[in-house]
Tab-separated table of C-alpha atoms and ligand atoms in Angstrom:
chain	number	residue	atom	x	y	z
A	51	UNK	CA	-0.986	-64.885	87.022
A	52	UNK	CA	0.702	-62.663	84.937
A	53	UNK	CA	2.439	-59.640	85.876
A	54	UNK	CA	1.937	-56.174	84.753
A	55	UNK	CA	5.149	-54.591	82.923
A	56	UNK	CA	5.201	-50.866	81.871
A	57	UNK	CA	7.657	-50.407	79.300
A	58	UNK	CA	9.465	-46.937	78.261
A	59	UNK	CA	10.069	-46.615	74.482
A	60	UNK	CA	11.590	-43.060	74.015
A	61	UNK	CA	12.368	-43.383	70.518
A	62	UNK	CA	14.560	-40.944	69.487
A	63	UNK	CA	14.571	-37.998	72.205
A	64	UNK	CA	16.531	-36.829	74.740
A	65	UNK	CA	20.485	-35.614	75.690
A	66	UNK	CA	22.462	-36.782	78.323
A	67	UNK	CA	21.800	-34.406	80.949
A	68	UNK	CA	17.892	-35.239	80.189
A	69	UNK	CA	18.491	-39.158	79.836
A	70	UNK	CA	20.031	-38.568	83.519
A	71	UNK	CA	17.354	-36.540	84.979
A	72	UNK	CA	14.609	-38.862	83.797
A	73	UNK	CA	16.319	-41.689	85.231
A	74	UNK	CA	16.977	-40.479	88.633
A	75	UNK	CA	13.182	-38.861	88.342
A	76	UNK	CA	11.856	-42.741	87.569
A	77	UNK	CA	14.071	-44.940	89.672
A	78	UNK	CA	13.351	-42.117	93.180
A	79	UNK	CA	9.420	-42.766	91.573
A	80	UNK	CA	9.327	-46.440	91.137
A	81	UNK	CA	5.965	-47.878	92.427
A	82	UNK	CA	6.128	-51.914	93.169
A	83	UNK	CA	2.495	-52.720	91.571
A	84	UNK	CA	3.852	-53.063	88.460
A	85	UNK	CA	7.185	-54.071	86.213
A	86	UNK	CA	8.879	-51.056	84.639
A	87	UNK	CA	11.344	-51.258	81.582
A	88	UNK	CA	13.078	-48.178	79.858
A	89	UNK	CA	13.961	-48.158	76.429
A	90	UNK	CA	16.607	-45.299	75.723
A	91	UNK	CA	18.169	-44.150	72.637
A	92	UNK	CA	21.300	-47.214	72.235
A	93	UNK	CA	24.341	-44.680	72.756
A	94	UNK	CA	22.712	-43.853	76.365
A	95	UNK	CA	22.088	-47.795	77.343
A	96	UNK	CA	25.696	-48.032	79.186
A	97	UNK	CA	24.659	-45.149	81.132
A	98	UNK	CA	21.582	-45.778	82.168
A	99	UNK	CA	22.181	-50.068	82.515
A	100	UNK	CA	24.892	-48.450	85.239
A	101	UNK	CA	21.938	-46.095	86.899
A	102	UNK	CA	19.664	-48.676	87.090
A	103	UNK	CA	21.926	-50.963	89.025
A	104	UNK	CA	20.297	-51.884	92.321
A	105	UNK	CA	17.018	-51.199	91.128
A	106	UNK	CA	14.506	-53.501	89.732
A	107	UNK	CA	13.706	-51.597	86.381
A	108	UNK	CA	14.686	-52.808	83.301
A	109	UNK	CA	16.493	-52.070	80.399
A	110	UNK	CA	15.544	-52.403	76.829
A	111	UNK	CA	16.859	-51.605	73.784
A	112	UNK	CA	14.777	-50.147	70.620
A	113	UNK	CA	16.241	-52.666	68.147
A	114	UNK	CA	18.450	-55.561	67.806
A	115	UNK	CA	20.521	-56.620	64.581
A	116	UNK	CA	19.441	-59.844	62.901
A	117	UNK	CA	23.010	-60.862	62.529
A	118	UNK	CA	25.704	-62.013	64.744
A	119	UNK	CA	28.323	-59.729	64.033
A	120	UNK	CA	30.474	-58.097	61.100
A	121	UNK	CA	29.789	-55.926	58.352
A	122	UNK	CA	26.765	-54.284	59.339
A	123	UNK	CA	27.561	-51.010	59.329
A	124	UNK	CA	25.133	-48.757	61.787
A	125	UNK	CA	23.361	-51.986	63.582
A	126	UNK	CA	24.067	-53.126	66.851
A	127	UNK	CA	24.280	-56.766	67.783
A	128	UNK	CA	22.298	-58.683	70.621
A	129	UNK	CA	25.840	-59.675	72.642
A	130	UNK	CA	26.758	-55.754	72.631
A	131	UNK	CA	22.911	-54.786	74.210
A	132	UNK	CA	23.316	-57.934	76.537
A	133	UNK	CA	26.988	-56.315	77.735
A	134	UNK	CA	24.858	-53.303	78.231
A	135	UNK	CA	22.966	-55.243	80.656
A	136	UNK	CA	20.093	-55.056	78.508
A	137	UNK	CA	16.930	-57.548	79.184
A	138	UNK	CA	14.777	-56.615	76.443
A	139	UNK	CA	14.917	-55.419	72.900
A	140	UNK	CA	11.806	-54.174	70.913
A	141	UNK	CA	11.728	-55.841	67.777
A	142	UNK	CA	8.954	-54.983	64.722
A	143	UNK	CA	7.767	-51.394	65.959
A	144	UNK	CA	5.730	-50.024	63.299
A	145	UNK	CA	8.235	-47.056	63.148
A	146	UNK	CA	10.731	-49.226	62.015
A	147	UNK	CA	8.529	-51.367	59.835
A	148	UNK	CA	6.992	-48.545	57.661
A	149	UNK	CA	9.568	-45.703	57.940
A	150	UNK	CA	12.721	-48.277	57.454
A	151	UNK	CA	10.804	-50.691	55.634
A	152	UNK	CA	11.852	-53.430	58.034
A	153	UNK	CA	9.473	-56.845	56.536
A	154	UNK	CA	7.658	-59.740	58.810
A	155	UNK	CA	11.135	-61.717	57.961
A	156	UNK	CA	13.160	-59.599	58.833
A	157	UNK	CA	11.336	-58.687	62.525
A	158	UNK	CA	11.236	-62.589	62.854
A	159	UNK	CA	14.896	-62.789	62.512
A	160	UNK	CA	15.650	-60.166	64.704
A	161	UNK	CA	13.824	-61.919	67.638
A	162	UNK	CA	15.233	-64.658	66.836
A	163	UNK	CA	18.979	-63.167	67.640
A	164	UNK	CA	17.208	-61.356	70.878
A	165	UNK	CA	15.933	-64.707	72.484
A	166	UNK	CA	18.750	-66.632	70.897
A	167	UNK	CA	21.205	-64.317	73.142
A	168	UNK	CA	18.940	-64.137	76.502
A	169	UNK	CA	17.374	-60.745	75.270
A	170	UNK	CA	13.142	-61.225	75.825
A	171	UNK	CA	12.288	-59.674	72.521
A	172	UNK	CA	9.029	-57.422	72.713
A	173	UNK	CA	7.121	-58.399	69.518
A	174	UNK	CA	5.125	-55.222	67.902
A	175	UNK	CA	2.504	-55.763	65.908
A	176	UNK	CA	-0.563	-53.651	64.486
A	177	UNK	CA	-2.964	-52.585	61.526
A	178	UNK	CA	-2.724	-48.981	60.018
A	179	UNK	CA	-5.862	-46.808	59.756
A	180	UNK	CA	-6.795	-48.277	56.502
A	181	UNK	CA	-6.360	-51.767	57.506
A	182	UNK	CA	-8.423	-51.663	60.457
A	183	UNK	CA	-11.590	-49.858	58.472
A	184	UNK	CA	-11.015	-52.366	55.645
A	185	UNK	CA	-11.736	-55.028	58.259
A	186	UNK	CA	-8.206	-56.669	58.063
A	187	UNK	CA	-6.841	-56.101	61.982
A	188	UNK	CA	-6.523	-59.660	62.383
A	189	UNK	CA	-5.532	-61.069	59.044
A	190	UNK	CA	-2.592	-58.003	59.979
A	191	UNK	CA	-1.505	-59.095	63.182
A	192	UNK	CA	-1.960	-62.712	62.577
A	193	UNK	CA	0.464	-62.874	59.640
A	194	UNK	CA	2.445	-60.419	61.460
A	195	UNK	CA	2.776	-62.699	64.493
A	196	UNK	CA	2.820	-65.772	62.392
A	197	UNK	CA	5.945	-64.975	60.924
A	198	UNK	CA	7.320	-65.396	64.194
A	199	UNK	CA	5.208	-68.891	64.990
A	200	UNK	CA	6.303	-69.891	61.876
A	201	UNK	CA	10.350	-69.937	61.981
A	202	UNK	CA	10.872	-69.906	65.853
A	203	UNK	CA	8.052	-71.696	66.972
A	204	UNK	CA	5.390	-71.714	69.318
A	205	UNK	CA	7.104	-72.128	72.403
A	206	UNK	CA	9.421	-69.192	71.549
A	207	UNK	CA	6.323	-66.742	71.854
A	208	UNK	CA	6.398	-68.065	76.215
A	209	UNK	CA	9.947	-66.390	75.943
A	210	UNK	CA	8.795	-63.218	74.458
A	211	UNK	CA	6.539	-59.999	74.978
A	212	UNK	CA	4.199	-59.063	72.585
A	213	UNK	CA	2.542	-55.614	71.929
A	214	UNK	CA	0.045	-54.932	70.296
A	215	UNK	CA	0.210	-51.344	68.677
A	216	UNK	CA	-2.602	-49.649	66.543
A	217	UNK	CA	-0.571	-47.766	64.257
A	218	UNK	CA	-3.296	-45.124	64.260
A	219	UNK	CA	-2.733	-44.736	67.625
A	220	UNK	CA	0.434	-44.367	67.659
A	221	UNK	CA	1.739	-40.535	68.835
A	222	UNK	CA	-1.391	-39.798	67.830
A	223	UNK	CA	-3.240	-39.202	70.911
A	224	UNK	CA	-6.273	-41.254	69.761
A	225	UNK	CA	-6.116	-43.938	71.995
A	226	UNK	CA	-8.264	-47.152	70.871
A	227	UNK	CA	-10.915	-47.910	73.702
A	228	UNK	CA	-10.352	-50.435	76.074
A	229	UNK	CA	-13.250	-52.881	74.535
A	230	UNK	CA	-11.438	-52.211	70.827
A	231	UNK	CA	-8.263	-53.140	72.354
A	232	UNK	CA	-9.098	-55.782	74.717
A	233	UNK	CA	-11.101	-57.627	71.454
A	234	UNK	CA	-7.669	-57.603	69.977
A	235	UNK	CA	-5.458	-58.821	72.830
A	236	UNK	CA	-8.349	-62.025	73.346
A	237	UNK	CA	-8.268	-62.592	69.884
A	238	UNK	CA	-4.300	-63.108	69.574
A	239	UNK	CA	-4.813	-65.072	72.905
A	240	UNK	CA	-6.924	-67.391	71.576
A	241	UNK	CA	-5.084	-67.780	68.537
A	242	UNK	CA	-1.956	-68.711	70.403
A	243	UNK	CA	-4.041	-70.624	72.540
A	244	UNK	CA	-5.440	-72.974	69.979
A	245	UNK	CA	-1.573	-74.151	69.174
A	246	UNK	CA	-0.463	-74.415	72.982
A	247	UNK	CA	-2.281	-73.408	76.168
A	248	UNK	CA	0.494	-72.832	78.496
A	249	UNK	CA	2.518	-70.563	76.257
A	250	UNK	CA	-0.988	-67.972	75.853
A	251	UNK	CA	-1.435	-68.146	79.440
A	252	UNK	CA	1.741	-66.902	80.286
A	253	UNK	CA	2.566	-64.806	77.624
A	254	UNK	CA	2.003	-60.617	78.546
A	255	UNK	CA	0.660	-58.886	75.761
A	256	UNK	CA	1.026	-55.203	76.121
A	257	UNK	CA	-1.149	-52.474	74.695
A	258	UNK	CA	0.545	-49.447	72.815
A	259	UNK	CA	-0.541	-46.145	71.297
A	260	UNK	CA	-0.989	-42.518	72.822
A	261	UNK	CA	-1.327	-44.989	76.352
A	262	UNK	CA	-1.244	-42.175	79.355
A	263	UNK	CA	-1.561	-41.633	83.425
A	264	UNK	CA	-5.254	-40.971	82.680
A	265	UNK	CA	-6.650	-43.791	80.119
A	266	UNK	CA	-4.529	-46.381	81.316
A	267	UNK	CA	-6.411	-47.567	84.350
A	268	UNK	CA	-9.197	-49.051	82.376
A	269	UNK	CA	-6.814	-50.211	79.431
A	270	UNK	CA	-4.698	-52.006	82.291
A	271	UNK	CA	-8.462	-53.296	83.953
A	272	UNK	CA	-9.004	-55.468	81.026
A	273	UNK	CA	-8.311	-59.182	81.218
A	274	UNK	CA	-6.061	-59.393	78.599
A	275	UNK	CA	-3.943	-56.519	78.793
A	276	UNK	CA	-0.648	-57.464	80.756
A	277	UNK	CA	0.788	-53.649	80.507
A	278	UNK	CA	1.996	-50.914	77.928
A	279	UNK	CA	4.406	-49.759	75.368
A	280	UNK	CA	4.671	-45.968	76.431
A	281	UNK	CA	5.718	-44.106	74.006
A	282	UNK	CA	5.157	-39.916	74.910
A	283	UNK	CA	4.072	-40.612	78.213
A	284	UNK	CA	6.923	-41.915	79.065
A	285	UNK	CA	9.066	-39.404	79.152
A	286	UNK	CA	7.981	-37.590	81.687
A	287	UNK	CA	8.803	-39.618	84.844
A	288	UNK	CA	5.821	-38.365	86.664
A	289	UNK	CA	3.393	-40.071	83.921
A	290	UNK	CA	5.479	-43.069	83.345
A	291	UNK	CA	5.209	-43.914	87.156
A	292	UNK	CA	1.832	-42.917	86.952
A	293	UNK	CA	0.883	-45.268	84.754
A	294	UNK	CA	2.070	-48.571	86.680
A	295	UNK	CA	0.441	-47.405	90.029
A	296	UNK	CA	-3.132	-47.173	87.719
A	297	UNK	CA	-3.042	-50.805	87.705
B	260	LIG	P1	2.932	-43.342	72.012
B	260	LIG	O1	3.960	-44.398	71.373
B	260	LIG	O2	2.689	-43.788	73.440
B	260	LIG	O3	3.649	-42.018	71.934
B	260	LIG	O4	1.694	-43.391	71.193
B	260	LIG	C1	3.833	-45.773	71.631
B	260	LIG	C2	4.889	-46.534	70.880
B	260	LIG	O5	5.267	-46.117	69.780
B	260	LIG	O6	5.368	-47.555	71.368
């Protein structure tokens, strides 16, 4: 059975007093029906790694660097988030693919270093607007999730979360249906199923894209969706908690 994990991606908002608010607002709110992660801007993870202490919510970071360490000037490598007491690290979010141009390589190698140093990488994948009405959301997220098969393997993908994102859906507030996104989620099951059983079993794949305390009950209800990638929602602590106790 898998469990249901509610991850916080707050991209690039917030100040310290806020950061602290929301985090004392989410750890007084956590609900126990559901995992929670939060995501924070990197320069706030010491902070909030030492808030979260004693509690069972997680921290993630928004990106890890594909090397090890050196000359890498603005990156941040996996060791550093893992001092930070982080336990995940998105990798692939479609901010980062089409606004910094980040390629399927690339996104592979990063997971790589995030399972290679005990991080759980959260895979993103998704079609744009055009893709999808052109037909091509699987042909997308297959190659986009084969680029990770293909140089780490399958059983890497049992180590790993993956998230599927509709970039149209993304801060949009056009949420794809639950049927549109549960086709997906089966789909990418099955695929991962055909080249080993256990690891699609196990494996949460999370839904993400304008996901909020109203439409996420009957996302959540749907046999393949393990949890979300909360984006707006989820920086308001009320909706965030929200969200896990619709499941
Ligand atoms: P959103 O963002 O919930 O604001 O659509 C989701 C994401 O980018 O992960």
């Amino acid at each position: 059975m898998r469990t249901t994990l509610i991850v916080g991606n707050w991209k690039m908002n917030g100040s310290l007093p806020g950061v602290i608010e929301l985090v004392e607002s989410i750890v007084a709110g956590e609900v126990k029906n559901a995992r929670f992660a939060i995501c924070p801007p990197a320069v706030y993870l010491m902070k909030v790694g030492g808030m979260l202490d004693g509690s069972e919510i997680a921290l993630g970071a928004q990106n890890v660097c594909d090397r090890e360490s050196g000359a890498y000037t603005g990156e941040i490598a996996a060791s550093m988030l893992k001092e930070c007491g982080c336990r995940y690290a998105i990798v692939g979010h479609s901010e980062r693919r089409a606004l910094y141009h980040e390629s399927d390589e690339l996104v592979a190698r990063r997971f790589a270093m995030a399972l290679n140093s005990g991080i759980t990488p959260i895979l993103c994948i998704g079609e744009t607007l055009e893709e999808r009405e052109n037909g091509d959301t699987e042909e997308v997220v297959s190659r986009q999730l084969d680029a990770v098969i293909d140089s780490q393997g399958i059983a890497a993908i049992a180590h790993s979360v993956i998230a599927y994102e509709p970039v149209w859906a993304i801060g949009t507030g056009k949420v794809a249906t639950p049927e549109e996104a549960q086709v997906v989620h089966k789909n990418l099951r099955e695929k991962l199923a055909a080249l080993d059983t256990r690891v699609a079993e196990q494996v949460q794949i999370l839904y993400g894209g304008s996901m909020n305390a109203s439409n996420a009950g009957e996302l959540l209800s749907q046999p393949d969706i393990d949890g979300g990638l909360i984006g707006g929602a989820s920086l308001k602590a009320a909706d965030f908690i929200a969200i896990g106790q619709s499941v």
